[in-house]
CSV table of C-alpha atoms and ligand atoms in Angstrom, one decimal:
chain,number,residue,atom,x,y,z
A,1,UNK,CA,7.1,34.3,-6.4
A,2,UNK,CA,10.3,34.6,-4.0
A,3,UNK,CA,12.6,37.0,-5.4
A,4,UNK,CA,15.4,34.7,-4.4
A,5,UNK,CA,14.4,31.5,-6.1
A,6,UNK,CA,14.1,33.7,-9.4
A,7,UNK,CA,17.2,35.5,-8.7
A,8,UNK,CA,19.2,31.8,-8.6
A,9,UNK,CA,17.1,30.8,-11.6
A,10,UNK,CA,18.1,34.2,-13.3
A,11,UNK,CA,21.9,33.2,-12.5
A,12,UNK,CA,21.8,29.7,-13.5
A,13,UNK,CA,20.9,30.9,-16.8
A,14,UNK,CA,22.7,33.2,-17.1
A,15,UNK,CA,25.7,31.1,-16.9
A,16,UNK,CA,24.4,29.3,-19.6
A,17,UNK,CA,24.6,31.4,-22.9
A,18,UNK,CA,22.2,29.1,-25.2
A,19,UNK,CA,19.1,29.6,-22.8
A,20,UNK,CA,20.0,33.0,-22.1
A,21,UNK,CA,19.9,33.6,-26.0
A,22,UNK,CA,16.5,31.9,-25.9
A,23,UNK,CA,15.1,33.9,-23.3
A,24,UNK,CA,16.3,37.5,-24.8
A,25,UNK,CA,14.4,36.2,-28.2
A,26,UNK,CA,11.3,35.7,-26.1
A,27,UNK,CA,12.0,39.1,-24.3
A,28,UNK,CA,11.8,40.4,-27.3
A,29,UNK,CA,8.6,38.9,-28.1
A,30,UNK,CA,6.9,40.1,-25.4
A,31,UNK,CA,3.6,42.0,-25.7
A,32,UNK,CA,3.9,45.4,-25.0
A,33,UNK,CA,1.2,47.8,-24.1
A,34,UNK,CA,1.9,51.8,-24.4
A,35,UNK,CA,-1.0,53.9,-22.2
A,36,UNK,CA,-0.3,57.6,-22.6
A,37,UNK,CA,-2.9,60.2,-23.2
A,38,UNK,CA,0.2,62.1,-25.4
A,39,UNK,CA,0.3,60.8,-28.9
A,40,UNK,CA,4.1,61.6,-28.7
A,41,UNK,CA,4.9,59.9,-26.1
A,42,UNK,CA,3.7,56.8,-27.3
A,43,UNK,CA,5.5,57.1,-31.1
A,44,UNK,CA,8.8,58.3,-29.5
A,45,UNK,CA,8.5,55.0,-27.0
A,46,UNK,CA,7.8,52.9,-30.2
A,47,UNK,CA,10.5,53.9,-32.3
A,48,UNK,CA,12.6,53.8,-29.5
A,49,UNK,CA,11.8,50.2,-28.5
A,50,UNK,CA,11.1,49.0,-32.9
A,51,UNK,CA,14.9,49.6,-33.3
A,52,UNK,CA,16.0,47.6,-29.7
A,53,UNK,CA,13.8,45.0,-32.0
A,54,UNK,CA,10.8,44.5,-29.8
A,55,UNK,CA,8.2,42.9,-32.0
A,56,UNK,CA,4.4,43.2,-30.6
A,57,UNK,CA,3.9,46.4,-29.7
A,58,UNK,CA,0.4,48.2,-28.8
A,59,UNK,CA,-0.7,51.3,-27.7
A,60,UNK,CA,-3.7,54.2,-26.9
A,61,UNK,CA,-4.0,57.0,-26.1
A,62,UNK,CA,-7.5,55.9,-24.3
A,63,UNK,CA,-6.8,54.6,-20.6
A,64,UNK,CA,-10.4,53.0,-20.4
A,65,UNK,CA,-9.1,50.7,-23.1
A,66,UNK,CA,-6.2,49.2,-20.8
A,67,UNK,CA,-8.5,46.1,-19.6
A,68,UNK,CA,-9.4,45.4,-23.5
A,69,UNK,CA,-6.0,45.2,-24.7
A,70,UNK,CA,-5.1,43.3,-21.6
A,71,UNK,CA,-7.2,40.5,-22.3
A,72,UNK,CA,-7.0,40.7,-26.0
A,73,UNK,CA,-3.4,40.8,-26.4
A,74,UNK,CA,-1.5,38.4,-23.6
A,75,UNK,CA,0.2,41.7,-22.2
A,76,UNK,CA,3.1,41.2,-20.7
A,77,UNK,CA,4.6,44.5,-20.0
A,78,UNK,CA,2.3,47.7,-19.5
A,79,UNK,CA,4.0,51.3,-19.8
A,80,UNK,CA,1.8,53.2,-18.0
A,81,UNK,CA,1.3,56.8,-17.5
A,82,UNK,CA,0.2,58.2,-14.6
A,83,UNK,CA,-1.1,62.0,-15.4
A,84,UNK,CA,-4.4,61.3,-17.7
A,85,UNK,CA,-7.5,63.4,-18.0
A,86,UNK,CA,-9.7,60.7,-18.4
A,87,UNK,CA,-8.7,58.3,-15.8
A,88,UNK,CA,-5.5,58.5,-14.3
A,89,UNK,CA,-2.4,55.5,-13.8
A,90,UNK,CA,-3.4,54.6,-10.5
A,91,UNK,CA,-7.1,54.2,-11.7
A,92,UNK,CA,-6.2,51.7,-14.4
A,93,UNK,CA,-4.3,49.6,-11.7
A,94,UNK,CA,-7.1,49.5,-9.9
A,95,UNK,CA,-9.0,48.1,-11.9
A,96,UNK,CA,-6.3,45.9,-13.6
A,97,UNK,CA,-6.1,44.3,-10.1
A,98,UNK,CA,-10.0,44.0,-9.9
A,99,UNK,CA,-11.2,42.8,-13.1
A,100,UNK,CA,-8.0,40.4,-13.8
A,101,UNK,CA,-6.6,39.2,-10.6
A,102,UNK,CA,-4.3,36.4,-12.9
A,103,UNK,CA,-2.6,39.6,-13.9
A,104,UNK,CA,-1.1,39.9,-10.4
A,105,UNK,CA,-0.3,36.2,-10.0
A,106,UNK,CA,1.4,36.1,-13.2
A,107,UNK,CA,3.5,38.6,-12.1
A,108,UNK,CA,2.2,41.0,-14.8
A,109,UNK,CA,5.3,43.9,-15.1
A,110,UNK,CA,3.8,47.5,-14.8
A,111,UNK,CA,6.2,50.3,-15.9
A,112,UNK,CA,5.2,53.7,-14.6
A,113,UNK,CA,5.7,56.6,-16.4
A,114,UNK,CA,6.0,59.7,-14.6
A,115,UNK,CA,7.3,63.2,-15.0
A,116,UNK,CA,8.2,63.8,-11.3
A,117,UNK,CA,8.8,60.7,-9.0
A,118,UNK,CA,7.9,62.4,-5.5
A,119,UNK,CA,7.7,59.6,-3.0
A,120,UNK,CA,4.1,59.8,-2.5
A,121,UNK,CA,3.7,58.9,-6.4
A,122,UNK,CA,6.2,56.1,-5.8
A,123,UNK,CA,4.6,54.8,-3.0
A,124,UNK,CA,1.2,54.8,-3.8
A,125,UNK,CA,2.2,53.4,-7.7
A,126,UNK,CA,4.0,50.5,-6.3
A,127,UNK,CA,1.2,49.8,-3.3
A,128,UNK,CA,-0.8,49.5,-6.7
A,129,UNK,CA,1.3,47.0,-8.5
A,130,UNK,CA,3.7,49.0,-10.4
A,131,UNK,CA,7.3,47.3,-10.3
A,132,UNK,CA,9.5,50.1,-11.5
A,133,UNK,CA,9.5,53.9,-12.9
A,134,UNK,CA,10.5,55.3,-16.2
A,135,UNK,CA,10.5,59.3,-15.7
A,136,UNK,CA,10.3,61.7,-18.6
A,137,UNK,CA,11.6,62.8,-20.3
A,138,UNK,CA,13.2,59.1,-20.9
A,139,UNK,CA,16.7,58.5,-21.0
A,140,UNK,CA,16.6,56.0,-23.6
A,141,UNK,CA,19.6,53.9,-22.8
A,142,UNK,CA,18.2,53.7,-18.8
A,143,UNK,CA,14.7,53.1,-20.5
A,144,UNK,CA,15.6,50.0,-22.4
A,145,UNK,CA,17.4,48.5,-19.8
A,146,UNK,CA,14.8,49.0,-17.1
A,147,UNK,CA,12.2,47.3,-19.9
A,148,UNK,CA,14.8,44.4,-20.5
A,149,UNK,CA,14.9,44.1,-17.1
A,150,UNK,CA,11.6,43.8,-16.0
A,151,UNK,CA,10.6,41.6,-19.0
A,152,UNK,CA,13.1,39.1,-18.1
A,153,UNK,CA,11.8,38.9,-14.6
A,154,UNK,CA,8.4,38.0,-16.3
A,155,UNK,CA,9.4,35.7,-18.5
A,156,UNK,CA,11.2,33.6,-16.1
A,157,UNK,CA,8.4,33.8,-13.9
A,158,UNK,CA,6.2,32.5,-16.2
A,159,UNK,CA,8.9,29.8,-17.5
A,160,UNK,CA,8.7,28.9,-13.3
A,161,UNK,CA,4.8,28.7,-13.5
A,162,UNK,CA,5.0,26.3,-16.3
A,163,UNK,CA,7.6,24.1,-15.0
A,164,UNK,CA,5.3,24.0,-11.7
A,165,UNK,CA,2.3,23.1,-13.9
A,166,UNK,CA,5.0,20.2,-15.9
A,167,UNK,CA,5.8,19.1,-12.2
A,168,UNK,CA,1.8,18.7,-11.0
A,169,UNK,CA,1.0,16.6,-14.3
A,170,UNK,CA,3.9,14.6,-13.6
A,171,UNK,CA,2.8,14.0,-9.9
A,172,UNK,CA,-0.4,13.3,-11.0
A,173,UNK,CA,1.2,10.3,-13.6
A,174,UNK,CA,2.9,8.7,-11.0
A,175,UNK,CA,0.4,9.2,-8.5
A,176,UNK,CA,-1.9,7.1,-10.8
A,177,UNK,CA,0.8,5.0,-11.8
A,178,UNK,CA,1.1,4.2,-7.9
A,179,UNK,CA,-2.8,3.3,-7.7
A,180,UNK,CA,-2.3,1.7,-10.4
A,181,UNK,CA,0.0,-0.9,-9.1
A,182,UNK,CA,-1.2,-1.1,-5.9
A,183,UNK,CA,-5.0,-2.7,-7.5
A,184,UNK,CA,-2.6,-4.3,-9.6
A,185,UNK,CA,-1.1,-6.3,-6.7
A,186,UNK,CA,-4.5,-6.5,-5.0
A,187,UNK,CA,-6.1,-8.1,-7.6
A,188,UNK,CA,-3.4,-10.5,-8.1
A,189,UNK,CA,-3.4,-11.2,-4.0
A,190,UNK,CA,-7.6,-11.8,-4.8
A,191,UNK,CA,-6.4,-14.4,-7.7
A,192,UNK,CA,-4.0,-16.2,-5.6
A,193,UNK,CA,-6.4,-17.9,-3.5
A,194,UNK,CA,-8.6,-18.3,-6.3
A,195,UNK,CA,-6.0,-19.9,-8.3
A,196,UNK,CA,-6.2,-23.1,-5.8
A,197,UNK,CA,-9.9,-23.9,-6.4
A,198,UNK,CA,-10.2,-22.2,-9.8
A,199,UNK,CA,-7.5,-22.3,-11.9
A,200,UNK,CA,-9.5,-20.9,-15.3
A,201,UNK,CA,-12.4,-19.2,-13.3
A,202,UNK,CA,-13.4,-15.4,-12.4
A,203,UNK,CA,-15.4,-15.5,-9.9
A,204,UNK,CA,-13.6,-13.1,-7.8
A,205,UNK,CA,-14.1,-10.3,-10.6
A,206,UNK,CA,-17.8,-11.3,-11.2
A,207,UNK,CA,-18.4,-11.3,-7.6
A,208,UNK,CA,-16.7,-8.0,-7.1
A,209,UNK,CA,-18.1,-6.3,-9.7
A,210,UNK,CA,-22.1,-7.1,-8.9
A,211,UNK,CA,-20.9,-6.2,-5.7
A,212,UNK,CA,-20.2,-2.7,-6.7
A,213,UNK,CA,-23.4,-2.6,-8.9
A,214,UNK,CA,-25.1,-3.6,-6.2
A,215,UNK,CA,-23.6,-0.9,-3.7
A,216,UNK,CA,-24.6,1.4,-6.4
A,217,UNK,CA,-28.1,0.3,-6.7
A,218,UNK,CA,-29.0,0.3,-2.6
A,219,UNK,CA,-27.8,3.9,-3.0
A,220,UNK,CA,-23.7,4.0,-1.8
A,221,UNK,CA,-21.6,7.0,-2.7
A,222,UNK,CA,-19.9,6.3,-5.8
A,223,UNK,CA,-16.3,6.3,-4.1
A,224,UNK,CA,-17.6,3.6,-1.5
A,225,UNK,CA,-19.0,1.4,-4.3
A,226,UNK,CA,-15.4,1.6,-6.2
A,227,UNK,CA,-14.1,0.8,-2.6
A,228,UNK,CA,-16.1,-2.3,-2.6
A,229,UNK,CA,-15.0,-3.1,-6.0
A,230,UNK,CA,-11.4,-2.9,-5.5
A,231,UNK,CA,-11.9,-4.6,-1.6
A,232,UNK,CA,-14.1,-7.8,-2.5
A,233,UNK,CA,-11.4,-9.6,-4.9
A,234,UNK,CA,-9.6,-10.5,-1.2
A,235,UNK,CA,-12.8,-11.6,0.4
A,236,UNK,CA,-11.6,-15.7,0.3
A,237,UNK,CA,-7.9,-14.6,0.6
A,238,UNK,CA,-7.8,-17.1,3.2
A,239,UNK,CA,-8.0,-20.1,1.0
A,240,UNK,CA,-5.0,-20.1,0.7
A,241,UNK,CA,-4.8,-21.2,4.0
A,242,UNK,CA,-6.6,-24.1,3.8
A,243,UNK,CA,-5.1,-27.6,2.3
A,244,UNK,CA,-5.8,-28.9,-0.7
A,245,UNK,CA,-7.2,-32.2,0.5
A,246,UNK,CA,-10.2,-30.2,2.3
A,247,UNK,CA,-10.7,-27.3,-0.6
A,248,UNK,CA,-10.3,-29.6,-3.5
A,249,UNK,CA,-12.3,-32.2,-2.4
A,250,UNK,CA,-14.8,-33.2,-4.7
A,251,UNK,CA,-17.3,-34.1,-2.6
A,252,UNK,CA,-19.3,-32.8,0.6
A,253,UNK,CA,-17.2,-31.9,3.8
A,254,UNK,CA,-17.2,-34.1,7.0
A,255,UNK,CA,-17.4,-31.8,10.1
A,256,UNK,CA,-13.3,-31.9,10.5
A,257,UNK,CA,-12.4,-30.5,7.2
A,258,UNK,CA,-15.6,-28.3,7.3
A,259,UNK,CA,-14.5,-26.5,10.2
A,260,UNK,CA,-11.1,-26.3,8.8
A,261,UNK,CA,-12.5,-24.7,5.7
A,262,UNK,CA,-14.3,-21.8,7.9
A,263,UNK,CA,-11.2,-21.0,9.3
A,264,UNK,CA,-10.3,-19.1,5.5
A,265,UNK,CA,-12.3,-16.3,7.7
A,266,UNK,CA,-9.8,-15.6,10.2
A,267,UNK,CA,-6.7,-16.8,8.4
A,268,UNK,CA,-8.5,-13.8,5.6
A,269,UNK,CA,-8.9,-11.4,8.5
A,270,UNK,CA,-5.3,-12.4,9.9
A,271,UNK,CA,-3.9,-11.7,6.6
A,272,UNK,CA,-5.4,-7.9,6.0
A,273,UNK,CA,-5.5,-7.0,9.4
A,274,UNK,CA,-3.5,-3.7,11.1
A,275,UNK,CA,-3.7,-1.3,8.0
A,276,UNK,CA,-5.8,1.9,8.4
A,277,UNK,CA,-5.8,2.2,4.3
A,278,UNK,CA,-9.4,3.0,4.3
A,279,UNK,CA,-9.5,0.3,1.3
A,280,UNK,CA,-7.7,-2.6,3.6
A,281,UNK,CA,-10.1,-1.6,6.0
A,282,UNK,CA,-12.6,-2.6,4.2
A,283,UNK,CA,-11.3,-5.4,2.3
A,284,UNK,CA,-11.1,-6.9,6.1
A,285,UNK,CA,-14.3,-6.1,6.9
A,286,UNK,CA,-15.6,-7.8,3.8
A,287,UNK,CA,-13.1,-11.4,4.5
A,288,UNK,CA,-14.7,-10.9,8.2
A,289,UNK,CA,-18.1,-10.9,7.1
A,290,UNK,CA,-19.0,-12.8,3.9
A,291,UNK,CA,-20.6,-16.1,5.9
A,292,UNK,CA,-22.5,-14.2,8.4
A,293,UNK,CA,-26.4,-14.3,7.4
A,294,UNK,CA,-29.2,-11.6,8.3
A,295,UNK,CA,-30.9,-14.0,10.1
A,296,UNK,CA,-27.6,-14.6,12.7
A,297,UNK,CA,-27.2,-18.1,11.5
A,298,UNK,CA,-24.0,-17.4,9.7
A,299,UNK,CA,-19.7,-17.5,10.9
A,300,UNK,CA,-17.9,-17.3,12.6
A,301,UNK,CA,-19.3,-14.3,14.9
A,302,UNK,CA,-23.0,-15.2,14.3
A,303,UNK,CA,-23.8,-11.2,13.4
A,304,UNK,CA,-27.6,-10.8,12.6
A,305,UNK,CA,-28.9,-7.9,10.5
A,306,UNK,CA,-27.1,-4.7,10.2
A,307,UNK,CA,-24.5,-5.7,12.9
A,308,UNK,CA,-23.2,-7.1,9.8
A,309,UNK,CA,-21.5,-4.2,7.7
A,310,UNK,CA,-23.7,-3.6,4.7
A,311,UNK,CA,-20.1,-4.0,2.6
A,312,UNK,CA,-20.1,-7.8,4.1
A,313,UNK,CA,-24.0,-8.3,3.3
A,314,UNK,CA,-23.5,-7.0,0.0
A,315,UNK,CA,-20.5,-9.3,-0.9
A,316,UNK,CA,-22.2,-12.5,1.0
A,317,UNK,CA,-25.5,-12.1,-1.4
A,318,UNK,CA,-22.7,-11.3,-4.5
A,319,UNK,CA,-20.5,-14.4,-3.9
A,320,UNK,CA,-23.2,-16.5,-3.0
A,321,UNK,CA,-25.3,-16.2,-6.3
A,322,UNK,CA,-21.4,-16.4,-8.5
A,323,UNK,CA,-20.6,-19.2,-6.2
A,324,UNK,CA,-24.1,-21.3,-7.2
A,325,UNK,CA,-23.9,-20.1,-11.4
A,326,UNK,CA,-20.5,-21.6,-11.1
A,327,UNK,CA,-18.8,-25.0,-11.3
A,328,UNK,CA,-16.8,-25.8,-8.3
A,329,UNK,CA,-15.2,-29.0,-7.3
A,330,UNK,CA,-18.2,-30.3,-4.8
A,331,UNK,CA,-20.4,-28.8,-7.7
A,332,UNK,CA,-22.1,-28.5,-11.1
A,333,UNK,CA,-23.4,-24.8,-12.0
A,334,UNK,CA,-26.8,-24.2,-11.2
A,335,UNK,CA,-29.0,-22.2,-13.6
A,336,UNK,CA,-29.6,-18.9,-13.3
A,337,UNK,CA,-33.2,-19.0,-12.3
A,338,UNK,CA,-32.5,-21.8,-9.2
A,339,UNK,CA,-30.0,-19.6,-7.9
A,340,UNK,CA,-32.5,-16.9,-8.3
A,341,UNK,CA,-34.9,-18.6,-6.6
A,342,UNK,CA,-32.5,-19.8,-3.6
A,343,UNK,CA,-31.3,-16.3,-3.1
A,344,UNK,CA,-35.7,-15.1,-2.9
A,345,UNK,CA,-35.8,-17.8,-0.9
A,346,UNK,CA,-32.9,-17.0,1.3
A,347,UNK,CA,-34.3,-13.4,1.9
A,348,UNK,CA,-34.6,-12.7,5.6
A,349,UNK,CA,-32.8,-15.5,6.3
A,350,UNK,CA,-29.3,-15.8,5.1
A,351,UNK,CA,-29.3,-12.6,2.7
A,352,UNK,CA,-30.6,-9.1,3.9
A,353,UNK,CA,-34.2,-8.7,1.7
A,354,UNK,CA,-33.4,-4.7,1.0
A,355,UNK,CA,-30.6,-6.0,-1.6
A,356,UNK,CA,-32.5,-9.2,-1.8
A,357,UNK,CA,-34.7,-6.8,-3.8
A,358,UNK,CA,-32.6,-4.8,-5.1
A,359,UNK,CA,-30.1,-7.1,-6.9
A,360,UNK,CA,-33.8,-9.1,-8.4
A,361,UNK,CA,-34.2,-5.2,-10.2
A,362,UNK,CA,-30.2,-5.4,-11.4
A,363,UNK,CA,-30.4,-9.2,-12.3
A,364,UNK,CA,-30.6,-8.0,-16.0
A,365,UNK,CA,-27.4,-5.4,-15.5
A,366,UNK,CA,-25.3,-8.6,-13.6
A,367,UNK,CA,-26.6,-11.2,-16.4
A,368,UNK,CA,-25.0,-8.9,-18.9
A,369,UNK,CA,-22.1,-8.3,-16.7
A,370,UNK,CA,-21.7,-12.2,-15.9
A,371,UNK,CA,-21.9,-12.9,-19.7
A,372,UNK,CA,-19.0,-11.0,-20.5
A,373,UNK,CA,-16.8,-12.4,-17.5
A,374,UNK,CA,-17.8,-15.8,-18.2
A,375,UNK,CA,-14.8,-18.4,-17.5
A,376,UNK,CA,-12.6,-20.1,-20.4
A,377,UNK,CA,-13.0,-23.3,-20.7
A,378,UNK,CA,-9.4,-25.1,-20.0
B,1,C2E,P1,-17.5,-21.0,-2.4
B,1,C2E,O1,-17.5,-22.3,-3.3
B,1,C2E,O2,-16.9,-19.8,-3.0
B,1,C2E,O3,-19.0,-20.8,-2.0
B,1,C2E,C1,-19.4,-19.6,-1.4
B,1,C2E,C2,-20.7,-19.8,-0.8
B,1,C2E,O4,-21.7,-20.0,-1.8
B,1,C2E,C3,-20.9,-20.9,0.2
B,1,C2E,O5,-20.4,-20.5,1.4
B,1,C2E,C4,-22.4,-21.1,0.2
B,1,C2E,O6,-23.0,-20.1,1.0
B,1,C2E,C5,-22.8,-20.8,-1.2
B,1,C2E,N1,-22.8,-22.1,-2.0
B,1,C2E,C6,-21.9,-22.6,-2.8
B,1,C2E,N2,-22.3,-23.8,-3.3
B,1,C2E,C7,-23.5,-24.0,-2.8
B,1,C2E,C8,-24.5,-25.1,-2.9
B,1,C2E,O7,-24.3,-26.0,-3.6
B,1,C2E,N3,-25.7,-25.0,-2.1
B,1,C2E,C9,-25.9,-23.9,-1.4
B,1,C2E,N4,-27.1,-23.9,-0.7
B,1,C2E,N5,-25.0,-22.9,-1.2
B,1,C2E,C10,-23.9,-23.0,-1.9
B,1,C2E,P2,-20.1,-21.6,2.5
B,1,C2E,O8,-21.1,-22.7,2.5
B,1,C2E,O9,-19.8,-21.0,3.8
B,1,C2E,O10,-18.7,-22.3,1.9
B,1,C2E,C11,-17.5,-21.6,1.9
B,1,C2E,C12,-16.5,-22.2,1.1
B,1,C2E,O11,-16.3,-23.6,1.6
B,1,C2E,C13,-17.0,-22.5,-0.3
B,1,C2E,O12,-16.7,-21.3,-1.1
B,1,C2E,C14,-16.1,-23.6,-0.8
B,1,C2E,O13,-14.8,-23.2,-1.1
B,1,C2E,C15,-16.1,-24.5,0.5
B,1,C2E,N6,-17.1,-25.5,0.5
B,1,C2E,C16,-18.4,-25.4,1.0
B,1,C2E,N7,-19.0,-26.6,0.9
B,1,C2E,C17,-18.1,-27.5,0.3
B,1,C2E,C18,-18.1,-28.9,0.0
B,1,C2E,O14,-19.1,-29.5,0.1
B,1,C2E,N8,-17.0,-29.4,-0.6
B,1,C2E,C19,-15.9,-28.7,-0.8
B,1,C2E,N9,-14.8,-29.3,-1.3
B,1,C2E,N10,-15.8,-27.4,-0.4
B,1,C2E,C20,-16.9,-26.8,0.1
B,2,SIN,C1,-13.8,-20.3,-6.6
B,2,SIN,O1,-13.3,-19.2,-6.7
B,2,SIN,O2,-13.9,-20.9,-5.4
B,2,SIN,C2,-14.3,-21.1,-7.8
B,2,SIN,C3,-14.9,-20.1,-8.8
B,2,SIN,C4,-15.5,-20.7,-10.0
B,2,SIN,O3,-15.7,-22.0,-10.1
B,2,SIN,O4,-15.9,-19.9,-10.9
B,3,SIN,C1,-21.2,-27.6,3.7
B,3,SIN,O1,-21.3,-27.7,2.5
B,3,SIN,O2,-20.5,-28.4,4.4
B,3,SIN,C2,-22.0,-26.5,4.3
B,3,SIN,C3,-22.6,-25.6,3.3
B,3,SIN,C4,-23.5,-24.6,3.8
B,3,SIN,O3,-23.5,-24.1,5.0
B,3,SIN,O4,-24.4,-24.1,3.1
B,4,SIN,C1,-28.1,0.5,3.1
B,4,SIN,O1,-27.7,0.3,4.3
B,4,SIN,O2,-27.7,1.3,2.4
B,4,SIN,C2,-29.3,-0.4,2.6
B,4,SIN,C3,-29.2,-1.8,2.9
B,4,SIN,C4,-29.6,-2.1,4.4
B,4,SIN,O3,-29.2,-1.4,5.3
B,4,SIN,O4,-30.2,-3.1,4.6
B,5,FE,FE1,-15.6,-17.4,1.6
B,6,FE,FE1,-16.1,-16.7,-2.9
């Protein structure tokens, strides 16, 4: 903690009498732990800090006991003496620092008591963590005040810490809040160019989600399979590129408006390229890719095999099978089992027969999945 920051905190409030109020009560809260070997020590240091009206206070006579009561109790102050047969101050520093290394980060306020402050003492008492001296026999107007003091260090320390903590979760929100929007508005950008051919349909979240089933299944991390989720929805982004005489026609495509219609590839690819957003990356790769086949029969680059990014095989099998379960202006829905049996067929040839495979041993997981996404009838 930088002793400046906390001195401009300890001014700010101070110039402010209702916190300052608030922070004496909790300095008078404070836990306070008495370690002196002499019994009168301790109950003159008690009396003398029950009528300044400190509330918690604890004490032994018993140094091995310091680490217990530490724990136990929440200690924020520790009166420490140094001179004890058993195990002396510097000892129980020691192993304060070694058994509860929060302690020291939470700026934990050591007072040492000593009955001759040579500078050797001094040093070696502060090297081990001690922040101030009390020497006896106490003055008990300088003892209090050195106590105040030093509790209201570690109280605004600790008010510092939790603000910092208040801060991170509120990063955190917006941070989410952030990713949040940003699927939101790529989703939507997904919908858009389904919105032309499919005004009541989801094909874009059924396709995108057995896409990321199906990354899962051949084995992807789960952060590249989430990728794929959130990337696929803009695989036909560039439909919306293409006129409505050519995509909404009902019928089959002469070889003018079918060549128009390919072009959604590079109008997609024009659209999303020139980020380096790992997930626009991707979501390129996948408009890119989506028509090429394994066998190299596909467009517009005629890729064969794993020239083809496994995100774009993946999504081509994906939107394929959505594309033949669904309705679509040049089409009726095809069962479930014809598709099926297109996509076997397909294996090798268009589709890539590892997920070929692999989506026949999730068809049960996508029928469940395309049951619930099913689209409304308008
Ligand atoms: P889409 O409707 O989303 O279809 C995606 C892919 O599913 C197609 O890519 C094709 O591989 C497959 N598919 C869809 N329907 C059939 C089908 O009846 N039989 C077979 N064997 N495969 C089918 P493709 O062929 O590259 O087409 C890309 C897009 O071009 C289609 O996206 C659709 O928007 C449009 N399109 C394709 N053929 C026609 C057509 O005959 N008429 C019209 N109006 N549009 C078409
Ligand atoms: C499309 O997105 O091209 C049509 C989807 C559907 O009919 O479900
Ligand atoms: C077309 O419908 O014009 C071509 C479809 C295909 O390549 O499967
Ligand atoms: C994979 O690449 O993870 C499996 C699919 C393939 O390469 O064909
Ligand atoms: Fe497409
Ligand atoms: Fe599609």
């Amino acid at each position: 903690m930088n002793s400046h920051l906390i001195y401009n905190l300890k001014w700010s409030l101070l110039t402010d009498s209702v916190a300052m109020n608030e922070i004496n009560q909790q300095i008078l809260m404070a836990n306070i732990l008495i370690v002196d070997d002499q019994i009168l020590n301790i109950r003159l240091l008690e009396r003398v800090l029950t009528q300044a009206g400190y509330a918690n206070i604890f004490s032994t006579t018993d140094p091995t006991q310091t680490i217990a009561f530490y724990t136990k109790h929440d200690i924020d102050l520790l009166l420490l003496d140094i001179r004890m047969p058993t195990m002396d101050g510097f000892e129980v520093l020691a192993e304060l620092k070694t058994t509860t290394p929060e302690a020291y980060n939470d700026y934990l306020a050591v007072l040492v008591l000593t009955a001759e402050l040579t500078s050797e003492t001094r040093n070696k008492a502060l090297t081990a963590g001690a922040k101030d001296f009390l020497t006896k026999p106490f003055d008990q107007i300088e003892a209090l005040q050195r106590i105040h003091n030093i509790l209201e260090v570690r109280i605004l320390h600790k008010q510092v810490l939790q603000q910092n903590v208040e801060l991170e979760t509120r990063v955190k929100e917006r941070t989410l809040e952030l990713e949040n929007s940003r699927l939101e508005i790529i989703r939507r950008l997904g919908l858009a160019a389904e919105y032309k051919d499919n005004e009541t349909g989801n094909h874009v979240l059924r396709m995108s989600l057995f896409s990321q089933m199906l990354a899962r299944a051949v084995g992807l991390s789960e952060e590249d399979s989430e990728m794929i989720l959130h990337a696929a929805p803009m695989h036909d982004i560039g439909k919306i590129g293409i006129p409505d005489r050519v995509l909404l026609k009902p019928g089959k495509l002469d070889s003018e408006e079918w060549a128009i219609m390919q072009s959604h590839v590079e109008i997609g690819v024009e659209l999303l390229s020139g980020s380096d957003v790992p997930l626009m990356v991707m979501a390129k790769n996948i408009a890119a890719t989506h028509h090429e086949r394994w066998d190299g029969s596909g467009y517009p680059a005629g890729l064969s095999g794993e020239n083809i990014p496994i995100e774009g095989r993946i999504c081509a099998l994906c939107d394929v099978f959505d594309a033949l379960t669904s309705e679509r202006p040049y089409k009726k829905a095809w069962p479930v089992r014809e598709a099926m049996d297109h996509i076997r067929s397909q294996s090798g040839n268009h589709f890539d027969p590892k997920l070929v495979e692999k989506f026949d041993q999730i068809l049960d997981e996508v029928l469940v999945c395309r049951q619930m996404h099913l689209d409304s009838v308008p």
